[in-house]
C-alpha cells in the first residue's frame, strides 16, 4: 500500500464517526441561524442587523480537533499507521470539512443578500467587512478560521497526550495570562483607538493571512508534539 493510500485511509478513518466532523457543526450552524433570526425579529430597529453567530459552527471545530486526536489516534497506532500519516490524514480531513462549512456559510450569505436579510434586515453569514473583496474572500476567511480552530483543538489534545492534564492547564493558563497582559498594556496606553483603526484598515484578507500563518505555526507544533505523544 502506497503512502498516499495510507493517508487516504486516515481520512476515511476520521469520517467513520460523522458526528464530530459533520453533524455537530451543521447542527450548531442551524441553531445559530435560527437563534439569530429570532433575536433579530425581536429587535425593533429597522436598519441592518449583524451578529457574530456565524462563528459558532467554526469554533465547534475546536472540539472536532480534540476528538480527532483523542478518539482516533490510539486506533491508528494499533493498526500500524505512521504518526506523520495520521497527522497529514487528519489535517486533510479537517480541510475537507472546513471547505464544506465555508461553502455553506457563503451560500447562506448569498441567500441573506438576495432576501434582504430574510425580510427583516438580519444578517448572520453576510458581514460586509468579511465580504468586502467578494464571496471568494469570505470563503477563504471562513475556511482558514475553521481550520485554525481545528488545529488549535488538535494541538491541545497532543499536548494532553504527550504531557498530561497538568501541562495542558499550565500552557492554556500561560496563554491566557499573556493575552490578559496584552490587553492591559493596550488599556494603560489608551491605544484601543489605534488597535480598532488597524483592524478596520487591515481588511479581512490581511487578517486571514495572519490567521493562516498562526494555523501553520500551530500545525507545526502539533506535529512536533505528536511525534512523542502516548496513544
mmCIF file of C-alpha atoms in Angstrom:
data_model
loop_
_atom_site.group_PDB
_atom_site.id
_atom_site.type_symbol
_atom_site.label_atom_id
_atom_site.label_comp_id
_atom_site.label_asym_id
_atom_site.label_seq_id
_atom_site.Cartn_x
_atom_site.Cartn_y
_atom_site.Cartn_z
ATOM 1 C CA UNK A 1 0.000 0.000 0.000
ATOM 2 C CA UNK A 2 1.388 3.393 -1.017
ATOM 3 C CA UNK A 3 1.818 6.244 1.442
ATOM 4 C CA UNK A 4 -0.895 8.229 -0.347
ATOM 5 C CA UNK A 5 -3.344 5.365 0.086
ATOM 6 C CA UNK A 6 -2.483 5.147 3.778
ATOM 7 C CA UNK A 7 -3.168 8.869 4.221
ATOM 8 C CA UNK A 8 -6.486 8.455 2.401
ATOM 9 C CA UNK A 9 -7.293 5.639 4.816
ATOM 10 C CA UNK A 10 -6.713 8.031 7.721
ATOM 11 C CA UNK A 11 -9.215 10.428 6.147
ATOM 12 C CA UNK A 12 -11.726 7.600 5.892
ATOM 13 C CA UNK A 13 -10.963 6.618 9.470
ATOM 14 C CA UNK A 14 -11.732 10.134 10.689
ATOM 15 C CA UNK A 15 -15.015 10.122 8.777
ATOM 16 C CA UNK A 16 -16.169 6.802 10.249
ATOM 17 C CA UNK A 17 -17.707 8.789 13.087
ATOM 18 C CA UNK A 18 -19.531 11.542 11.204
ATOM 19 C CA UNK A 19 -20.968 13.221 14.278
ATOM 20 C CA UNK A 20 -17.985 15.438 15.223
ATOM 21 C CA UNK A 21 -16.879 16.157 11.670
ATOM 22 C CA UNK A 22 -20.262 16.696 10.021
ATOM 23 C CA UNK A 23 -23.460 16.579 12.033
ATOM 24 C CA UNK A 24 -22.407 18.544 15.112
ATOM 25 C CA UNK A 25 -21.039 21.550 13.121
ATOM 26 C CA UNK A 26 -24.133 21.525 10.890
ATOM 27 C CA UNK A 27 -26.429 21.410 13.920
ATOM 28 C CA UNK A 28 -24.563 24.303 15.521
ATOM 29 C CA UNK A 29 -24.817 26.146 12.201
ATOM 30 C CA UNK A 30 -28.581 25.631 12.021
ATOM 31 C CA UNK A 31 -29.237 26.590 15.640
ATOM 32 C CA UNK A 32 -27.018 29.681 15.319
ATOM 33 C CA UNK A 33 -29.053 30.897 12.340
ATOM 34 C CA UNK A 34 -32.399 30.141 13.990
ATOM 35 C CA UNK A 35 -31.437 31.829 17.265
ATOM 36 C CA UNK A 36 -30.075 34.881 15.449
ATOM 37 C CA UNK A 37 -33.239 35.302 13.387
ATOM 38 C CA UNK A 38 -35.422 35.103 16.494
ATOM 39 C CA UNK A 39 -33.308 37.792 18.169
ATOM 40 C CA UNK A 40 -33.355 39.957 15.036
ATOM 41 C CA UNK A 41 -37.153 39.654 14.861
ATOM 42 C CA UNK A 42 -37.422 40.864 18.464
ATOM 43 C CA UNK A 43 -35.229 43.930 17.889
ATOM 44 C CA UNK A 44 -37.439 46.828 16.717
ATOM 45 C CA UNK A 45 -34.589 48.508 14.808
ATOM 46 C CA UNK A 46 -35.379 48.696 11.071
ATOM 47 C CA UNK A 47 -31.772 49.104 9.911
ATOM 48 C CA UNK A 48 -29.391 46.246 9.074
ATOM 49 C CA UNK A 49 -28.691 43.935 12.000
ATOM 50 C CA UNK A 50 -25.441 41.989 12.102
ATOM 51 C CA UNK A 51 -24.296 39.328 14.530
ATOM 52 C CA UNK A 52 -21.382 37.003 15.135
ATOM 53 C CA UNK A 53 -23.329 33.746 15.249
ATOM 54 C CA UNK A 54 -21.588 32.513 12.101
ATOM 55 C CA UNK A 55 -18.517 31.942 14.292
ATOM 56 C CA UNK A 56 -20.322 29.282 16.328
ATOM 57 C CA UNK A 57 -20.005 26.391 13.837
ATOM 58 C CA UNK A 58 -16.405 27.394 13.125
ATOM 59 C CA UNK A 59 -15.480 27.349 16.806
ATOM 60 C CA UNK A 60 -17.122 23.928 17.117
ATOM 61 C CA UNK A 61 -14.151 22.612 15.144
ATOM 62 C CA UNK A 62 -12.064 23.239 18.246
ATOM 63 C CA UNK A 63 -13.781 20.200 19.748
ATOM 64 C CA UNK A 64 -13.587 18.350 16.423
ATOM 65 C CA UNK A 65 -9.807 18.715 16.616
ATOM 66 C CA UNK A 66 -9.780 17.362 20.159
ATOM 67 C CA UNK A 67 -11.902 14.337 19.250
ATOM 68 C CA UNK A 68 -9.888 13.660 16.068
ATOM 69 C CA UNK A 69 -6.787 13.280 18.220
ATOM 70 C CA UNK A 70 -8.081 11.615 21.369
ATOM 71 C CA UNK A 71 -10.553 9.174 19.792
ATOM 72 C CA UNK A 72 -8.764 8.163 16.592
ATOM 73 C CA UNK A 73 -5.047 8.395 17.348
ATOM 74 C CA UNK A 74 -4.855 5.292 19.605
ATOM 75 C CA UNK A 75 -6.625 3.153 16.998
ATOM 76 C CA UNK A 76 -4.405 4.468 14.190
ATOM 77 C CA UNK A 77 -1.327 3.314 16.085
ATOM 78 C CA UNK A 78 -2.807 -0.117 16.750
ATOM 79 C CA UNK A 79 -3.230 -0.727 13.012
ATOM 80 C CA UNK A 80 0.323 0.307 12.177
ATOM 81 C CA UNK A 81 -0.170 3.791 10.726
ATOM 82 C CA UNK A 82 2.831 6.088 10.973
ATOM 83 C CA UNK A 83 2.336 9.192 13.062
ATOM 84 C CA UNK A 84 3.019 11.522 10.158
ATOM 85 C CA UNK A 85 0.436 9.625 8.096
ATOM 86 C CA UNK A 86 -2.131 10.066 10.848
ATOM 87 C CA UNK A 87 -1.181 13.736 11.113
ATOM 88 C CA UNK A 88 -1.480 14.517 7.391
ATOM 89 C CA UNK A 89 -4.661 12.474 7.022
ATOM 90 C CA UNK A 90 -6.282 14.243 9.967
ATOM 91 C CA UNK A 91 -5.378 17.676 8.583
ATOM 92 C CA UNK A 92 -6.704 16.664 5.166
ATOM 93 C CA UNK A 93 -9.991 15.518 6.727
ATOM 94 C CA UNK A 94 -10.220 18.834 8.571
ATOM 95 C CA UNK A 95 -9.504 20.751 5.363
ATOM 96 C CA UNK A 96 -12.318 18.920 3.558
ATOM 97 C CA UNK A 97 -14.886 19.624 6.262
ATOM 98 C CA UNK A 98 -13.646 23.214 6.652
ATOM 99 C CA UNK A 99 -14.225 23.705 2.929
ATOM 100 C CA UNK A 100 -17.743 22.269 3.248
ATOM 101 C CA UNK A 101 -18.595 24.597 6.132
ATOM 102 C CA UNK A 102 -17.072 27.609 4.356
ATOM 103 C CA UNK A 103 -19.176 26.824 1.282
ATOM 104 C CA UNK A 104 -22.322 26.523 3.413
ATOM 105 C CA UNK A 105 -21.611 29.902 5.027
ATOM 106 C CA UNK A 106 -21.048 31.563 1.653
ATOM 107 C CA UNK A 107 -24.310 30.120 0.305
ATOM 108 C CA UNK A 108 -26.042 31.360 3.436
ATOM 109 C CA UNK A 109 -24.531 34.807 2.922
ATOM 110 C CA UNK A 110 -25.759 34.935 -0.674
ATOM 111 C CA UNK A 111 -29.261 33.953 0.462
ATOM 112 C CA UNK A 112 -29.182 36.741 3.034
ATOM 113 C CA UNK A 113 -28.239 39.292 0.387
ATOM 114 C CA UNK A 114 -30.927 38.124 -2.039
ATOM 115 C CA UNK A 115 -33.658 38.125 0.627
ATOM 116 C CA UNK A 116 -32.582 41.403 2.264
ATOM 117 C CA UNK A 117 -31.724 39.619 5.477
ATOM 118 C CA UNK A 118 -34.720 37.246 5.392
ATOM 119 C CA UNK A 119 -37.002 40.235 5.052
ATOM 120 C CA UNK A 120 -36.059 41.563 8.494
ATOM 121 C CA UNK A 121 -32.660 43.055 7.643
ATOM 122 C CA UNK A 122 -30.937 40.409 9.748
ATOM 123 C CA UNK A 123 -27.587 39.031 8.628
ATOM 124 C CA UNK A 124 -25.690 36.082 10.078
ATOM 125 C CA UNK A 125 -23.171 34.938 7.455
ATOM 126 C CA UNK A 126 -23.070 38.119 5.385
ATOM 127 C CA UNK A 127 -20.838 40.603 7.183
ATOM 128 C CA UNK A 128 -19.783 43.476 4.867
ATOM 129 C CA UNK A 129 -16.275 43.664 6.308
ATOM 130 C CA UNK A 130 -15.672 39.967 5.569
ATOM 131 C CA UNK A 131 -17.288 40.155 2.131
ATOM 132 C CA UNK A 132 -15.632 43.414 1.039
ATOM 133 C CA UNK A 133 -13.490 41.676 -1.616
ATOM 134 C CA UNK A 134 -16.224 39.308 -2.795
ATOM 135 C CA UNK A 135 -17.573 35.895 -1.988
ATOM 136 C CA UNK A 136 -14.224 34.192 -2.574
ATOM 137 C CA UNK A 137 -12.519 36.248 0.147
ATOM 138 C CA UNK A 138 -15.374 35.445 2.533
ATOM 139 C CA UNK A 139 -14.978 31.754 1.695
ATOM 140 C CA UNK A 140 -11.241 31.949 2.343
ATOM 141 C CA UNK A 141 -11.781 33.666 5.695
ATOM 142 C CA UNK A 142 -14.361 31.088 6.790
ATOM 143 C CA UNK A 143 -12.117 28.232 5.642
ATOM 144 C CA UNK A 144 -8.951 29.459 7.374
ATOM 145 C CA UNK A 145 -10.781 30.336 10.605
ATOM 146 C CA UNK A 146 -12.404 26.896 10.753
ATOM 147 C CA UNK A 147 -9.151 25.084 10.020
ATOM 148 C CA UNK A 148 -7.378 27.184 12.655
ATOM 149 C CA UNK A 149 -9.966 26.160 15.263
ATOM 150 C CA UNK A 150 -9.435 22.500 14.366
ATOM 151 C CA UNK A 151 -5.644 22.758 14.567
ATOM 152 C CA UNK A 152 -5.885 24.583 17.902
ATOM 153 C CA UNK A 153 -8.009 21.783 19.361
ATOM 154 C CA UNK A 154 -5.772 19.135 17.798
ATOM 155 C CA UNK A 155 -2.656 20.766 19.255
ATOM 156 C CA UNK A 156 -4.221 20.987 22.716
ATOM 157 C CA UNK A 157 -5.062 17.292 22.536
ATOM 158 C CA UNK A 158 -1.494 16.396 21.503
ATOM 159 C CA UNK A 159 -0.150 18.353 24.493
ATOM 160 C CA UNK A 160 -2.525 16.390 26.734
ATOM 161 C CA UNK A 161 -1.456 13.079 25.188
ATOM 162 C CA UNK A 162 2.228 13.952 25.473
ATOM 163 C CA UNK A 163 2.475 15.533 28.943
ATOM 164 C CA UNK A 164 -0.906 15.167 30.626
ATOM 165 C CA UNK A 165 -3.528 17.498 32.052
ATOM 166 C CA UNK A 166 -1.162 19.457 34.323
ATOM 167 C CA UNK A 167 0.999 20.702 31.461
ATOM 168 C CA UNK A 168 -2.050 21.395 29.286
ATOM 169 C CA UNK A 169 -3.598 23.567 32.007
ATOM 170 C CA UNK A 170 -0.251 25.317 32.509
ATOM 171 C CA UNK A 171 0.060 26.053 28.786
ATOM 172 C CA UNK A 172 -3.514 27.316 28.469
ATOM 173 C CA UNK A 173 -3.143 29.378 31.635
ATOM 174 C CA UNK A 174 0.079 30.934 30.338
ATOM 175 C CA UNK A 175 -1.583 31.824 27.051
ATOM 176 C CA UNK A 176 -4.490 33.375 28.952
ATOM 177 C CA UNK A 177 -2.117 35.442 31.085
ATOM 178 C CA UNK A 178 -0.219 36.597 28.000
ATOM 179 C CA UNK A 179 -3.473 37.715 26.383
ATOM 180 C CA UNK A 180 -4.578 39.497 29.556
ATOM 181 C CA UNK A 181 -1.187 41.240 29.763
ATOM 182 C CA UNK A 182 -1.516 42.428 26.166
ATOM 183 C CA UNK A 183 -4.990 43.824 26.883
ATOM 184 C CA UNK A 184 -3.643 45.537 29.999
ATOM 185 C CA UNK A 185 -0.835 47.210 28.045
ATOM 186 C CA UNK A 186 -3.279 48.433 25.396
ATOM 187 C CA UNK A 187 -5.592 49.822 28.074
ATOM 188 C CA UNK A 188 -2.802 51.515 30.043
ATOM 189 C CA UNK A 189 -1.504 53.189 26.896
ATOM 190 C CA UNK A 190 -5.046 54.098 25.847
ATOM 191 C CA UNK A 191 -4.329 52.580 22.457
ATOM 192 C CA UNK A 192 -7.692 50.955 21.789
ATOM 193 C CA UNK A 193 -8.447 53.538 19.108
ATOM 194 C CA UNK A 194 -5.272 52.616 17.255
ATOM 195 C CA UNK A 195 -5.998 48.896 17.580
ATOM 196 C CA UNK A 196 -9.532 49.301 16.242
ATOM 197 C CA UNK A 197 -8.247 51.504 13.416
ATOM 198 C CA UNK A 198 -5.673 48.868 12.483
ATOM 199 C CA UNK A 199 -8.313 46.154 12.268
ATOM 200 C CA UNK A 200 -10.536 48.463 10.213
ATOM 201 C CA UNK A 201 -7.805 49.340 7.709
ATOM 202 C CA UNK A 202 -6.159 45.914 7.528
ATOM 203 C CA UNK A 203 -9.122 44.287 5.800
ATOM 204 C CA UNK A 204 -10.343 40.723 6.049
ATOM 205 C CA UNK A 205 -7.801 39.325 3.577
ATOM 206 C CA UNK A 206 -4.813 40.589 5.543
ATOM 207 C CA UNK A 207 -6.201 39.241 8.797
ATOM 208 C CA UNK A 208 -6.951 35.939 7.072
ATOM 209 C CA UNK A 209 -3.302 35.810 6.069
ATOM 210 C CA UNK A 210 -2.240 36.273 9.697
ATOM 211 C CA UNK A 211 -4.681 33.554 10.752
ATOM 212 C CA UNK A 212 -3.214 31.249 8.101
ATOM 213 C CA UNK A 213 0.276 31.913 9.487
ATOM 214 C CA UNK A 214 -0.924 31.174 13.027
ATOM 215 C CA UNK A 215 -2.539 27.963 11.765
ATOM 216 C CA UNK A 216 0.726 26.885 10.140
ATOM 217 C CA UNK A 217 2.651 27.515 13.377
ATOM 218 C CA UNK A 218 0.113 25.564 15.446
ATOM 219 C CA UNK A 219 0.151 22.747 12.884
ATOM 220 C CA UNK A 220 3.937 22.537 13.146
ATOM 221 C CA UNK A 221 3.792 22.471 16.944
ATOM 222 C CA UNK A 222 1.124 19.774 16.752
ATOM 223 C CA UNK A 223 3.330 17.516 14.658
ATOM 224 C CA UNK A 224 6.382 18.029 16.869
ATOM 225 C CA UNK A 225 4.302 17.137 19.929
ATOM 226 C CA UNK A 226 2.560 14.229 18.191
ATOM 227 C CA UNK A 227 5.874 12.535 17.440
ATOM 228 C CA UNK A 228 6.233 11.605 21.118
ATOM 229 C CA UNK A 229 2.604 11.561 22.223
ATOM 230 C CA UNK A 230 1.361 8.485 24.057
ATOM 231 C CA UNK A 231 -1.546 6.757 22.197
#
